[in-house]
Short mmCIF file of N, CA, C and O in Angstrom, two decimals:
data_model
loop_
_atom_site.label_atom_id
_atom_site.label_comp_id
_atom_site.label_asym_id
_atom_site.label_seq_id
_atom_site.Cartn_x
_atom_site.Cartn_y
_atom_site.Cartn_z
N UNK M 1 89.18 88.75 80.72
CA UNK M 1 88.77 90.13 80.74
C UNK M 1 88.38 90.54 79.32
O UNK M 1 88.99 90.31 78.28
N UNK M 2 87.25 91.20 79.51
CA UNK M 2 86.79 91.73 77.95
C UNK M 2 87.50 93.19 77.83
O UNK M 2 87.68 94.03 78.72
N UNK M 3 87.96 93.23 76.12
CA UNK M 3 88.86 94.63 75.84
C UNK M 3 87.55 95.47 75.70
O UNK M 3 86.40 95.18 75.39
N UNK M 4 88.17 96.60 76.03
CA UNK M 4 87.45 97.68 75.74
C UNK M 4 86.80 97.93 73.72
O UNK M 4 85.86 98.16 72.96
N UNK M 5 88.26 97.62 73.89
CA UNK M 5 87.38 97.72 72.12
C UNK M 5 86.33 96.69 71.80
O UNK M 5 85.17 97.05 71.62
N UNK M 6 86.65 95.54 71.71
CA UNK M 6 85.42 94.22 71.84
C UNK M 6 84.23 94.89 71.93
O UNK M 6 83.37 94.91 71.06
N UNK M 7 84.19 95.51 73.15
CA UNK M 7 82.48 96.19 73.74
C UNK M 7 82.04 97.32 72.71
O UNK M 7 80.97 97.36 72.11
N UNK M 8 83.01 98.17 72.63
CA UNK M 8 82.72 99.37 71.46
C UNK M 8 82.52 98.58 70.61
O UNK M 8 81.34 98.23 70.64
N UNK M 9 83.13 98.08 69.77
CA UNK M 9 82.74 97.39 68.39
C UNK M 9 81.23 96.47 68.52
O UNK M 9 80.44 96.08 67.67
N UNK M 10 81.27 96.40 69.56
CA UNK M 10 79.99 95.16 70.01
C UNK M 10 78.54 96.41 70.02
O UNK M 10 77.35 96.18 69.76
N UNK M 11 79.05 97.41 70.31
CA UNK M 11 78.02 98.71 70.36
C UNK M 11 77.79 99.93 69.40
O UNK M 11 77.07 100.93 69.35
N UNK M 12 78.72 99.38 68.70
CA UNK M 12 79.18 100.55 67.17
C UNK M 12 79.76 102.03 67.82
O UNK M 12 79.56 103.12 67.29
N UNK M 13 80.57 101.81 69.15
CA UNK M 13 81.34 102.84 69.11
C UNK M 13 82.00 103.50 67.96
O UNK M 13 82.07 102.70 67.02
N UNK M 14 82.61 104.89 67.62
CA UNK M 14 84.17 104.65 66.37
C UNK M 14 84.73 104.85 67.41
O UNK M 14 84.38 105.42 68.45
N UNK M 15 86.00 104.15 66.96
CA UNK M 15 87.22 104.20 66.93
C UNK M 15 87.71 104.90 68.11
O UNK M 15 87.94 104.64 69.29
N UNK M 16 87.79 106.42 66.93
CA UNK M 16 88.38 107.76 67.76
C UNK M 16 87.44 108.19 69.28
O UNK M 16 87.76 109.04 70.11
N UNK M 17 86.12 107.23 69.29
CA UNK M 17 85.59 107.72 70.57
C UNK M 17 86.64 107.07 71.84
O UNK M 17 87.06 107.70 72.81
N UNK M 18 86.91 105.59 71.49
CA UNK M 18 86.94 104.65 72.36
C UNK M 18 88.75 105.35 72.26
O UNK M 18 89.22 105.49 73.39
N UNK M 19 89.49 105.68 71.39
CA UNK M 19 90.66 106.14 71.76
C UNK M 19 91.19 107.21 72.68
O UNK M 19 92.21 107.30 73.37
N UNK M 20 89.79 108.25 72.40
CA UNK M 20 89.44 109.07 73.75
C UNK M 20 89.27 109.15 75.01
O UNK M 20 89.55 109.96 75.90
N UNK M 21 88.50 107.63 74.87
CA UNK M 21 88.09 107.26 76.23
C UNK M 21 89.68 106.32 76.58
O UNK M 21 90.33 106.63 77.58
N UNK M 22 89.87 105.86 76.20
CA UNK M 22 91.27 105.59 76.39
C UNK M 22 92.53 106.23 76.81
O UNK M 22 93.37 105.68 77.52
N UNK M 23 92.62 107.33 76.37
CA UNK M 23 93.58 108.43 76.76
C UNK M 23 93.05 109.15 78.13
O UNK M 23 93.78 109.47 79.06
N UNK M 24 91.59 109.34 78.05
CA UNK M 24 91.34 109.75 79.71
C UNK M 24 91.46 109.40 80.93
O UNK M 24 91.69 109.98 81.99
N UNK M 25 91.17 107.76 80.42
CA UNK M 25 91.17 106.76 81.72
C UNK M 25 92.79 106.89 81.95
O UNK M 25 93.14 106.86 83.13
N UNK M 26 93.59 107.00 81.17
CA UNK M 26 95.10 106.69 80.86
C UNK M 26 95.33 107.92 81.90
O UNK M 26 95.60 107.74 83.08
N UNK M 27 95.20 109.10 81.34
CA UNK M 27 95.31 110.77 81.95
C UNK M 27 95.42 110.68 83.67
O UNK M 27 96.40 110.98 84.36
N UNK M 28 94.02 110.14 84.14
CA UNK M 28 93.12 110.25 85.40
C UNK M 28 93.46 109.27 86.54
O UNK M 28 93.12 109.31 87.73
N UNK M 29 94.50 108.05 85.64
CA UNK M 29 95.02 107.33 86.50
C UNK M 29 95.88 107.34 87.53
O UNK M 29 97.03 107.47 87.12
N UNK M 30 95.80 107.26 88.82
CA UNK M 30 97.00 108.02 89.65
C UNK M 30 97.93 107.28 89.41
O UNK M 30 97.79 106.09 89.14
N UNK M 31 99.16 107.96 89.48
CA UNK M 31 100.59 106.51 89.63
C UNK M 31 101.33 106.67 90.66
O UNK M 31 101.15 107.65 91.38
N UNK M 32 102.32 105.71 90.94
CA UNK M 32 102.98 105.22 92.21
C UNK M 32 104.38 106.68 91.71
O UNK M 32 104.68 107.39 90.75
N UNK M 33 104.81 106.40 93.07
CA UNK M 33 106.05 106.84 93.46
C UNK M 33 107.05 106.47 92.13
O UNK M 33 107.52 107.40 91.48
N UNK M 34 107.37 105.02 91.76
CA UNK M 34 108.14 104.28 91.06
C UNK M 34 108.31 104.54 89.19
O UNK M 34 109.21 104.47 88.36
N UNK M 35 106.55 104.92 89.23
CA UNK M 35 106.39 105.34 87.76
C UNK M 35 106.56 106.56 87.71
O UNK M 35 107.11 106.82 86.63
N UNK M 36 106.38 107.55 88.35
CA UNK M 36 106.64 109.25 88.14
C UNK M 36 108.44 109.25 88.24
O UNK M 36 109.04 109.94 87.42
N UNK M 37 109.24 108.44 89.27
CA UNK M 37 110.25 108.61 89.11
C UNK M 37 110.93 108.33 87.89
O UNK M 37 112.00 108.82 87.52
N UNK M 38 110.21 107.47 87.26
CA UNK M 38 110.44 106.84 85.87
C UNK M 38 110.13 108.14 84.57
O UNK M 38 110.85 108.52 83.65
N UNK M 39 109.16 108.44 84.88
CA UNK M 39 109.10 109.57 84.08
C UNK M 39 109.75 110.74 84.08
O UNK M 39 109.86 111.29 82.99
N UNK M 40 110.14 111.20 84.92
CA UNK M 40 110.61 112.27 85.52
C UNK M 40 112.20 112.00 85.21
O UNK M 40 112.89 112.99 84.94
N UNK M 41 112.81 110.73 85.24
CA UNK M 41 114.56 110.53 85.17
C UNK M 41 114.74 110.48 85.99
O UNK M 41 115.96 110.37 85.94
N UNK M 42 114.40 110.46 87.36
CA UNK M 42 115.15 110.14 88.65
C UNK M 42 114.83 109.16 89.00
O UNK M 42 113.95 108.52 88.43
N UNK M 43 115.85 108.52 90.66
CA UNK M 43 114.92 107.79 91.15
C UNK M 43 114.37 107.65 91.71
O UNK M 43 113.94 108.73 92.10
N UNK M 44 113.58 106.30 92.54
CA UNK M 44 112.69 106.85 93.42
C UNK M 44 113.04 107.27 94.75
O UNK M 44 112.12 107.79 95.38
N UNK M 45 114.47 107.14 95.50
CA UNK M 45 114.51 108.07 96.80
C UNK M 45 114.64 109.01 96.41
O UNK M 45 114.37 109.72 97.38
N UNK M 46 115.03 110.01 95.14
CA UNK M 46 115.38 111.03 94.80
C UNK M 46 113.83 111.84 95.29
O UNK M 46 113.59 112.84 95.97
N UNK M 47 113.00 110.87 94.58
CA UNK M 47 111.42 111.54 94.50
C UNK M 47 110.85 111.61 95.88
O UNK M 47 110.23 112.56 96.36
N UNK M 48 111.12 110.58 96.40
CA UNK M 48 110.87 110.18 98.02
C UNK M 48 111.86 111.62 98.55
O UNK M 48 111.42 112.41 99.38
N UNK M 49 112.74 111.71 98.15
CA UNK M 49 113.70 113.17 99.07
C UNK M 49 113.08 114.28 99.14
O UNK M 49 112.90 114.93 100.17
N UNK M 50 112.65 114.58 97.80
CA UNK M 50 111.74 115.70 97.01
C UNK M 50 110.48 115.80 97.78
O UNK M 50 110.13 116.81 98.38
N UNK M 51 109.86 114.77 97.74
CA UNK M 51 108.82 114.78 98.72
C UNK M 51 108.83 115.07 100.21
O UNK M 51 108.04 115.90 100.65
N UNK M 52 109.38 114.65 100.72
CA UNK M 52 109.99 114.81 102.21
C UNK M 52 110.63 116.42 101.94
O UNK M 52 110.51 117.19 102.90
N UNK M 53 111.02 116.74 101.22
CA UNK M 53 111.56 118.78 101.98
C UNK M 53 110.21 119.26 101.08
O UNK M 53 110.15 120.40 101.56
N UNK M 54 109.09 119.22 100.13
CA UNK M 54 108.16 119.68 99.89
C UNK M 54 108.56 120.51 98.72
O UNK M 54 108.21 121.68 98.61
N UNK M 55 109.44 119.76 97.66
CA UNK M 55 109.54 119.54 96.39
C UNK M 55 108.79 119.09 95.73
O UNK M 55 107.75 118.64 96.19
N UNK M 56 109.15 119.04 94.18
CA UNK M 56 108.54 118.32 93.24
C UNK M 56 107.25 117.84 93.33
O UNK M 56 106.57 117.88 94.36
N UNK M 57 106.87 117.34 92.16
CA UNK M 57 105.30 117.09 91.85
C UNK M 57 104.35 116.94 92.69
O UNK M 57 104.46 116.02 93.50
N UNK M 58 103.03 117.88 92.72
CA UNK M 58 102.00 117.54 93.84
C UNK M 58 101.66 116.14 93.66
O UNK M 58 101.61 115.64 92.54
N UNK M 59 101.36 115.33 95.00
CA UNK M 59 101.23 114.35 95.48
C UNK M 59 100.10 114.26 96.40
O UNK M 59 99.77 115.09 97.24
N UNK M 60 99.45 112.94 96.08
CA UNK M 60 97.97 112.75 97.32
C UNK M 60 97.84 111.54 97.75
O UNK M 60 97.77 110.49 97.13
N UNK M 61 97.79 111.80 99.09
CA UNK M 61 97.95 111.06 100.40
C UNK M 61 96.85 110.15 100.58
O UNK M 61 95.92 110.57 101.28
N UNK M 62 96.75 108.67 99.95
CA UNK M 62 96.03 107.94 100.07
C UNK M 62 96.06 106.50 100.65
O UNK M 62 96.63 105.48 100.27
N UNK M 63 94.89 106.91 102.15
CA UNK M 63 95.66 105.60 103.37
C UNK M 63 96.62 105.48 103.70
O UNK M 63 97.43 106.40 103.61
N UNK M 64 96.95 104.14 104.28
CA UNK M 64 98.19 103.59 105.16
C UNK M 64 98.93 102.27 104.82
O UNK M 64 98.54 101.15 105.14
N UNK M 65 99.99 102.54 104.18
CA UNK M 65 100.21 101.71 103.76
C UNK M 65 101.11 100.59 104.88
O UNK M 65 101.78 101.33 105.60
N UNK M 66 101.27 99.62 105.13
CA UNK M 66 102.47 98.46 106.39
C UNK M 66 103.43 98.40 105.48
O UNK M 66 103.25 98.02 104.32
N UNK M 67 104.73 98.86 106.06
CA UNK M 67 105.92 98.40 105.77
C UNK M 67 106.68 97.79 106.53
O UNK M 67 106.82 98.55 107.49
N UNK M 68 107.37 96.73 106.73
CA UNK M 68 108.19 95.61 107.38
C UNK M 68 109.32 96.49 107.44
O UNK M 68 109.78 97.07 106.45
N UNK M 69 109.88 96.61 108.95
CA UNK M 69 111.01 97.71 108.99
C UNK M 69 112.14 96.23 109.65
O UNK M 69 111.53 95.26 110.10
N UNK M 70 113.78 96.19 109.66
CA UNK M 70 114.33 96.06 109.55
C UNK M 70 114.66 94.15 109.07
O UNK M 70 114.06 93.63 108.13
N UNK M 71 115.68 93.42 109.92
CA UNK M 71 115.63 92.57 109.30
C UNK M 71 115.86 90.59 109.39
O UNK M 71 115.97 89.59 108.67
N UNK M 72 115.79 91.24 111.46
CA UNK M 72 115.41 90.09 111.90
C UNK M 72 114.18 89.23 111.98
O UNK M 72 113.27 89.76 111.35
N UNK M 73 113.95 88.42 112.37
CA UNK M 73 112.53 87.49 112.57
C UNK M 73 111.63 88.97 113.29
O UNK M 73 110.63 89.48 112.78
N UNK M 74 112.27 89.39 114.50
CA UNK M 74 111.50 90.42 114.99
C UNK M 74 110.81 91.35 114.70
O UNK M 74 109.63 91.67 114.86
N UNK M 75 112.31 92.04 113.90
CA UNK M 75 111.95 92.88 112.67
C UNK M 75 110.63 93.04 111.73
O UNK M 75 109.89 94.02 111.60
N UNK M 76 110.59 91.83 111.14
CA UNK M 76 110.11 91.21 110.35
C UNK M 76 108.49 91.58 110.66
O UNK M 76 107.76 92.40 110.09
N UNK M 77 108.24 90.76 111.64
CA UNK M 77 106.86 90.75 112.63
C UNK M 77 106.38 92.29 112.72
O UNK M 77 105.23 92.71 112.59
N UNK M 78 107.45 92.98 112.95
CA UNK M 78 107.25 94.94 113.24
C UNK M 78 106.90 95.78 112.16
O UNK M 78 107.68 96.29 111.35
N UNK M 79 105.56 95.92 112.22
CA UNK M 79 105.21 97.00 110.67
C UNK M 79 105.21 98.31 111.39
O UNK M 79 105.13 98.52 112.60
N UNK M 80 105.32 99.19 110.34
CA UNK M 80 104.95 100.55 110.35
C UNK M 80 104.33 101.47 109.62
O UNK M 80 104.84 101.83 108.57
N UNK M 81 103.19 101.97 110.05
CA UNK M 81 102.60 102.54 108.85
C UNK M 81 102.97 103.75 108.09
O UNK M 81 103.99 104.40 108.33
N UNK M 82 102.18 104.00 107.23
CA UNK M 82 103.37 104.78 106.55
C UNK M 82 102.40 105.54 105.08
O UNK M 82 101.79 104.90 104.23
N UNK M 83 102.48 106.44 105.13
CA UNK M 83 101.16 107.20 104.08
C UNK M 83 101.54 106.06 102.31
O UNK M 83 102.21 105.04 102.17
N UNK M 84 100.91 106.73 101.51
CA UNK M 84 100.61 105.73 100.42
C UNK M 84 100.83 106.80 99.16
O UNK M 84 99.94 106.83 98.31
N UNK M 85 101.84 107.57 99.03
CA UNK M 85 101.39 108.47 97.97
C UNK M 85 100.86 107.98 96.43
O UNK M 85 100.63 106.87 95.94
N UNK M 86 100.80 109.11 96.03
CA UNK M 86 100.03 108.69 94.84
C UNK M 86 100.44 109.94 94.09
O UNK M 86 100.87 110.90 94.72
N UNK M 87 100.33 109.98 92.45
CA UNK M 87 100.40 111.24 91.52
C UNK M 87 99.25 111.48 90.66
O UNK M 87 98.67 110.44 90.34
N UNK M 88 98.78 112.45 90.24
CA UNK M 88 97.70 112.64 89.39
C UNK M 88 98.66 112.82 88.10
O UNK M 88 99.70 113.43 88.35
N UNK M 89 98.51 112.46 86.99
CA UNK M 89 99.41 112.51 85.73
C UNK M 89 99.79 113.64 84.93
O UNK M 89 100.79 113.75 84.22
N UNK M 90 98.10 115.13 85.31
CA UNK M 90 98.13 116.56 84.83
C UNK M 90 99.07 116.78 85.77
O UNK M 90 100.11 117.08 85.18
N UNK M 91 99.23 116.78 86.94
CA UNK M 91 100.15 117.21 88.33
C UNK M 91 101.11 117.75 87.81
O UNK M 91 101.44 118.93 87.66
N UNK M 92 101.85 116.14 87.34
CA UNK M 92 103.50 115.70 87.47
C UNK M 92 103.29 116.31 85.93
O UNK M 92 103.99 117.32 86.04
N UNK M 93 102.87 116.34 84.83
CA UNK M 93 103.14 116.83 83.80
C UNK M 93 103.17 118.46 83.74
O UNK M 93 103.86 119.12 82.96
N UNK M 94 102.22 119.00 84.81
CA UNK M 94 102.34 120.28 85.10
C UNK M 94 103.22 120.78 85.60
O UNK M 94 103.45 121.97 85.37
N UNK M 95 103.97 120.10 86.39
CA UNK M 95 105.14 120.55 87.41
C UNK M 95 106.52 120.40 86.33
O UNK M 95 107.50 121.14 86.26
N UNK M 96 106.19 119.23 85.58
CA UNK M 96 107.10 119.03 84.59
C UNK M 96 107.32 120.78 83.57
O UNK M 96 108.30 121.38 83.13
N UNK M 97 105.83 121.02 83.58
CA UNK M 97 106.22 122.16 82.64
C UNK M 97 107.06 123.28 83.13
O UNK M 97 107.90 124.01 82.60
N UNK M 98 106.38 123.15 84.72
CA UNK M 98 106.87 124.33 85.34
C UNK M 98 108.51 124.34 85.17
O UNK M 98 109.22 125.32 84.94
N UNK M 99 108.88 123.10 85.34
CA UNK M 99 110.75 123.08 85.31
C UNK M 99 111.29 123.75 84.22
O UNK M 99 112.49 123.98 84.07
N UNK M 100 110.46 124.02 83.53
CA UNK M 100 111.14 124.13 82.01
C UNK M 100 112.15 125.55 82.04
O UNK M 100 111.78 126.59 82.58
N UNK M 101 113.26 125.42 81.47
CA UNK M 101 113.97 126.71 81.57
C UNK M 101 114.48 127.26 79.94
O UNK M 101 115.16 126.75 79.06
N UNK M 102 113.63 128.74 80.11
CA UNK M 102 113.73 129.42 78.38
C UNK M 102 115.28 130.11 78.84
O UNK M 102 115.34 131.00 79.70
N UNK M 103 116.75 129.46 77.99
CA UNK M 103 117.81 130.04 78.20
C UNK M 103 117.59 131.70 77.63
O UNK M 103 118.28 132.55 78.19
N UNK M 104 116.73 132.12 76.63
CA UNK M 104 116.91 133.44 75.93
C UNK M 104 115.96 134.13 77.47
O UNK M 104 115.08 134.93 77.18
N UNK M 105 116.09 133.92 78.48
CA UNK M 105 115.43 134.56 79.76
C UNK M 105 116.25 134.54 81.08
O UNK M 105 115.94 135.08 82.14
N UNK M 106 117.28 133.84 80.82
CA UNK M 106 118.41 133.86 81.70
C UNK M 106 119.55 134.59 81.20
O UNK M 106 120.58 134.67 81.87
#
C-alpha cells in the first residue's frame, strides 16, 4: 500500500495540507460499537444497553449483520440477523460534550 504522504511528497503537497487531510478522513470515519465504548470508558454491553433504551451517542444503522446464536453444532448452523451499528466521531464527541456537568450550575 502506498502512504499517503509518499503521494503528497510525490506531488509537492505541504505537509500541513496532507495533515488536514488526515485528520478529516480520521474525523468522518464511522466506528464500531467496540471503539466508541473505548472512548467513552465503558463497555461495550454498557453501550449496547444505552443503545437499546435510546441513550447515548447517535448511532447509524448500517445493513445486516449474521450472528451465530447459541452453542451447539445446531446452534452454530442458526444465524440471526441483526442491524450493524455504526458512530460518526462529531456524534459521539458531541454527545460527549453534551454530558459535561458545570458543578458552579448545580
Amino acid at each position: 500500500m502506498i502512504a499517503l504522504s509518499d503521494v503528497a511528497a510525490f506531488f509537492g503537497v505541504p505537509e500541513a495540507v496532507v495533515e488536514s487531510l488526515r485528520k478529516r478522513l480520521r474525523d468522518e470515519r464511522l466506528m464500531s460499537t467496540a471503539e466508541v465504548a473505548a472512548l467513552v470508558g465503558v463497555g461495550v454491553d454498557t453501550l449496547e444497553r444505552w443503545r437499546a433504551d435510546g441513550y447515548g451517542p447517535p448511532w447509524v444503522r448500517l445493513g445486516r449483520a449474521a450472528r451465530t446464536i447459541g452453542g451447539t453444532e445446531q446452534g452454530r448452523r442458526a444465524q440471526r440477523a441483526r442491524t450493524l451499528p455504526r458512530y460518526k466521531r462529531a456524534d459521539v464527541m458531541a454527545w460527549i460534550e453534551q454530558q459535561r456537568v458545570d458543578p458552579a450550575k448545580e
